[in-house]
Coordinates of C-alpha atoms in Angstrom, one line a residue:
M1 CA 99.7 258.1 131.6
R2 CA 99.3 261.6 130.5
A3 CA 97.2 262.5 127.4
E4 CA 100.1 263.8 125.5
A5 CA 102.0 260.6 126.1
R6 CA 99.0 258.6 124.9
R7 CA 99.0 260.7 121.8
A8 CA 102.7 259.9 121.1
L9 CA 102.0 256.2 121.5
A10 CA 99.0 256.4 119.2
C11 CA 101.3 258.0 116.6
A12 CA 103.7 255.0 117.2
V13 CA 100.9 252.4 116.6
A14 CA 99.9 254.2 113.4
A15 CA 103.8 254.4 112.3
A16 CA 104.3 250.7 113.1
G17 CA 101.1 249.8 110.9
L18 CA 99.3 248.3 113.8
A19 CA 95.6 249.1 114.6
W20 CA 94.2 249.7 118.0
P21 CA 91.9 246.8 119.0
A22 CA 88.2 247.3 117.9
G23 CA 86.3 249.7 120.1
Q24 CA 89.3 250.9 122.1
A25 CA 90.0 254.6 122.0
A26 CA 93.6 255.8 122.0
S27 CA 92.9 257.7 125.2
A28 CA 92.8 255.5 128.3
L29 CA 89.5 255.8 129.9
A30 CA 88.3 254.2 133.1
R31 CA 85.9 251.4 132.5
P32 CA 84.6 248.3 134.4
V33 CA 86.9 245.3 134.6
P34 CA 85.6 242.4 132.5
A35 CA 84.7 239.5 134.5
G36 CA 87.3 237.2 132.9
E37 CA 90.0 239.9 133.7
H38 CA 89.5 239.4 137.4
A39 CA 90.6 235.8 137.1
R40 CA 93.4 236.8 135.0
R41 CA 94.6 239.3 137.6
V42 CA 94.5 236.7 140.3
A43 CA 96.5 234.2 138.3
A44 CA 99.0 236.8 137.4
E45 CA 99.4 238.0 141.2
L46 CA 100.0 234.4 142.1
V47 CA 102.8 234.3 139.6
V48 CA 104.5 237.4 140.8
V49 CA 104.2 236.5 144.4
A50 CA 105.7 233.1 143.5
G51 CA 108.5 234.8 141.7
D52 CA 109.3 237.1 144.6
A53 CA 109.2 234.1 147.1
R54 CA 111.6 232.3 144.8
R55 CA 114.1 235.2 144.9
L56 CA 114.0 235.2 148.6
A57 CA 114.4 231.6 148.9
Q58 CA 117.4 231.7 146.6
G59 CA 119.0 234.7 148.4
A60 CA 119.2 236.5 145.3
A61 CA 118.6 240.1 146.5
L62 CA 120.4 242.6 148.8
P63 CA 119.2 243.2 152.2
L64 CA 117.2 246.3 151.4
E65 CA 115.5 244.8 148.5
R66 CA 114.8 241.6 150.4
A67 CA 112.9 243.9 152.9
G68 CA 111.0 245.4 149.9
L69 CA 110.2 241.9 148.4
R70 CA 108.9 240.7 151.9
A71 CA 106.7 244.0 152.1
R72 CA 105.4 243.5 148.7
I73 CA 104.4 239.8 149.2
A74 CA 102.7 240.8 152.6
G75 CA 100.8 243.4 150.7
S76 CA 99.8 241.1 147.9
L77 CA 98.6 238.5 150.4
A78 CA 96.6 241.2 152.2
S79 CA 94.6 241.9 148.9
L80 CA 94.6 238.4 147.7
P81 CA 91.1 237.4 149.5
L82 CA 89.3 240.4 147.6
L83 CA 90.8 239.4 144.3
L84 CA 89.8 235.9 144.6
R85 CA 86.2 236.9 145.6
H86 CA 86.0 239.1 142.6
A87 CA 87.3 236.3 140.6
G88 CA 84.4 234.2 141.9
S89 CA 86.7 232.0 144.1
D90 CA 87.2 231.5 147.8
A91 CA 90.1 232.5 150.0
E92 CA 90.5 229.6 152.2
A93 CA 94.2 228.9 151.1
V94 CA 95.2 232.4 152.1
P95 CA 95.9 231.9 155.7
V96 CA 98.5 229.1 154.9
L97 CA 100.1 231.5 152.4
R98 CA 100.2 234.3 155.1
A99 CA 101.6 232.0 157.7
A100 CA 104.4 230.9 155.4
A101 CA 105.4 234.5 154.7
A102 CA 105.1 235.5 158.4
R103 CA 107.7 233.0 159.4
G104 CA 109.9 233.7 156.4
D105 CA 109.6 230.0 155.0
W106 CA 109.8 231.1 151.3
S107 CA 110.0 227.5 150.1
A108 CA 106.8 226.5 152.0
L109 CA 105.1 229.6 150.5
G110 CA 106.2 228.6 147.0
A111 CA 104.8 225.1 147.4
A112 CA 101.5 226.5 148.7
L113 CA 101.4 229.0 145.8
R114 CA 102.0 226.2 143.3
T115 CA 99.0 224.3 144.8
L116 CA 96.8 227.4 144.3
Q117 CA 98.0 228.1 140.8
R118 CA 96.9 224.8 139.8
A119 CA 93.3 226.3 140.4
H120 CA 94.2 229.6 138.9
P121 CA 96.6 229.1 136.0
F122 CA 98.1 232.2 134.4
D123 CA 97.9 232.2 130.5
P124 CA 100.0 235.0 129.2
G125 CA 98.3 234.5 125.8
A126 CA 98.9 237.3 123.2
L127 CA 101.3 239.0 125.7
A128 CA 104.1 236.2 125.3
S129 CA 103.1 234.8 122.1
A130 CA 103.2 238.0 119.9
P131 CA 105.8 237.3 117.1
P132 CA 108.6 239.9 116.9
T133 CA 107.8 241.5 113.7
P134 CA 109.4 244.9 112.8
E135 CA 106.1 246.8 113.5
R136 CA 105.7 245.2 116.9
L137 CA 109.3 245.9 117.8
A138 CA 108.9 249.4 116.7
L139 CA 105.7 249.9 118.9
G140 CA 107.5 248.3 121.8
K141 CA 110.4 250.6 121.5
A142 CA 108.4 253.5 121.3
I143 CA 106.4 252.6 124.4
H144 CA 109.8 251.8 126.3
A145 CA 111.2 255.1 125.3
Q146 CA 108.0 257.1 126.4
S147 CA 107.0 255.3 129.6
C148 CA 109.7 253.0 131.1
A149 CA 113.2 254.1 130.1
A150 CA 113.5 256.9 132.7
C151 CA 113.3 254.5 135.6
H152 CA 114.4 251.2 134.2
D153 CA 117.3 252.0 132.1
A154 CA 119.3 253.3 135.1
P155 CA 117.9 251.3 138.1
A156 CA 118.7 252.7 141.6
A157 CA 120.4 250.2 143.7
D158 CA 119.5 251.7 147.0
A159 CA 115.8 251.1 146.8
A160 CA 113.6 248.5 148.6
L161 CA 112.1 247.6 145.2
P162 CA 114.4 249.1 142.5
A163 CA 113.2 249.5 139.1
R164 CA 114.9 246.5 137.6
D165 CA 116.6 246.2 134.3
L166 CA 113.7 244.9 132.0
Y167 CA 116.0 243.7 129.3
A168 CA 117.8 241.5 131.6
M169 CA 114.7 240.5 133.4
A170 CA 112.9 239.6 130.2
R171 CA 115.8 237.4 129.2
S172 CA 116.2 235.6 132.5
A173 CA 112.8 235.4 134.0
P174 CA 110.3 232.7 133.0
R175 CA 108.3 234.2 130.1
A176 CA 104.8 233.8 132.0
E177 CA 106.3 235.6 134.9
F178 CA 107.7 238.5 133.1
A179 CA 104.4 238.8 131.1
A180 CA 102.4 238.7 134.5
R181 CA 104.7 241.5 136.0
L182 CA 104.2 243.6 132.9
L183 CA 100.4 243.1 133.2
L184 CA 100.5 244.1 136.9
G185 CA 103.4 246.4 137.3
V186 CA 102.3 249.2 135.2
R187 CA 100.1 251.8 136.6
G188 CA 98.0 254.3 134.9
D189 CA 96.7 257.6 136.2
R190 CA 93.3 258.8 137.5
S191 CA 91.9 258.5 133.9
T192 CA 92.3 254.8 134.0
A193 CA 91.4 254.3 137.7
Y194 CA 95.2 253.7 138.1
R195 CA 94.9 250.3 136.4
N196 CA 97.4 249.3 133.6
P197 CA 96.7 251.8 130.5
F198 CA 98.2 249.5 128.1
S199 CA 96.3 246.9 125.9
D200 CA 97.4 243.4 125.3
L201 CA 98.7 244.4 121.9
E202 CA 100.8 247.0 123.6
L203 CA 102.0 244.8 126.4
G204 CA 103.0 242.1 124.0
A205 CA 104.9 244.6 121.8
L206 CA 106.8 245.6 125.0
L207 CA 107.5 242.1 125.9
A208 CA 108.8 241.4 122.3
W209 CA 111.0 244.4 122.5
Y210 CA 112.6 243.5 125.9
V211 CA 113.3 240.1 124.6
H212 CA 114.3 240.6 121.0
G213 CA 115.1 244.2 120.8
A214 CA 118.3 246.2 121.8
R215 CA 119.1 248.8 124.2
A216 CA 119.8 252.5 123.8
G217 CA 117.6 252.9 120.5
G218 CA 119.0 249.9 118.8
G219 CA 117.1 247.2 116.9

């Protein structure tokens, strides 16, 4: 996210009466990933892959998007061993996941993922439990307008992985899955080592806005 965008969001935080978490500067700086964050990212990745596999199993996507989902699952499973090692775990279950994905057996992939998720449960925590106060909704609205609306308010249908309607997705997907997609799906720029530039406070505000807010500047 560019510096001017971060300044605008810092103003939105102040206007909404919310404080940045202690020790966190308003500008997103690259910093080491805390040890516990590796485990959270592994758990979130498993939730997202399981959601993609479920959509494929249900035949819910058009052919082009199905190809995109298959490619995204393959990419996630390619990097999963490294993520597991960073989280202090082993990758012995990954070949089973890859084999199921390779043969397009999405139900088997989902079952294998559920087994692995028991060892790596995703806790959305503050992201999904933040109450929809007026201040939090105002912050979520500001972040959406600044960083998300350009792509997600008018998703392109002719894309392998279209930017989906976040309002509809938040109100139809399991809350933990949507929180995991927010955590992993937002990318920063070089200043954040391309990691998600938003704090849990901001992601929680976004989630609250998508669930409880309204489109086109409403709320």
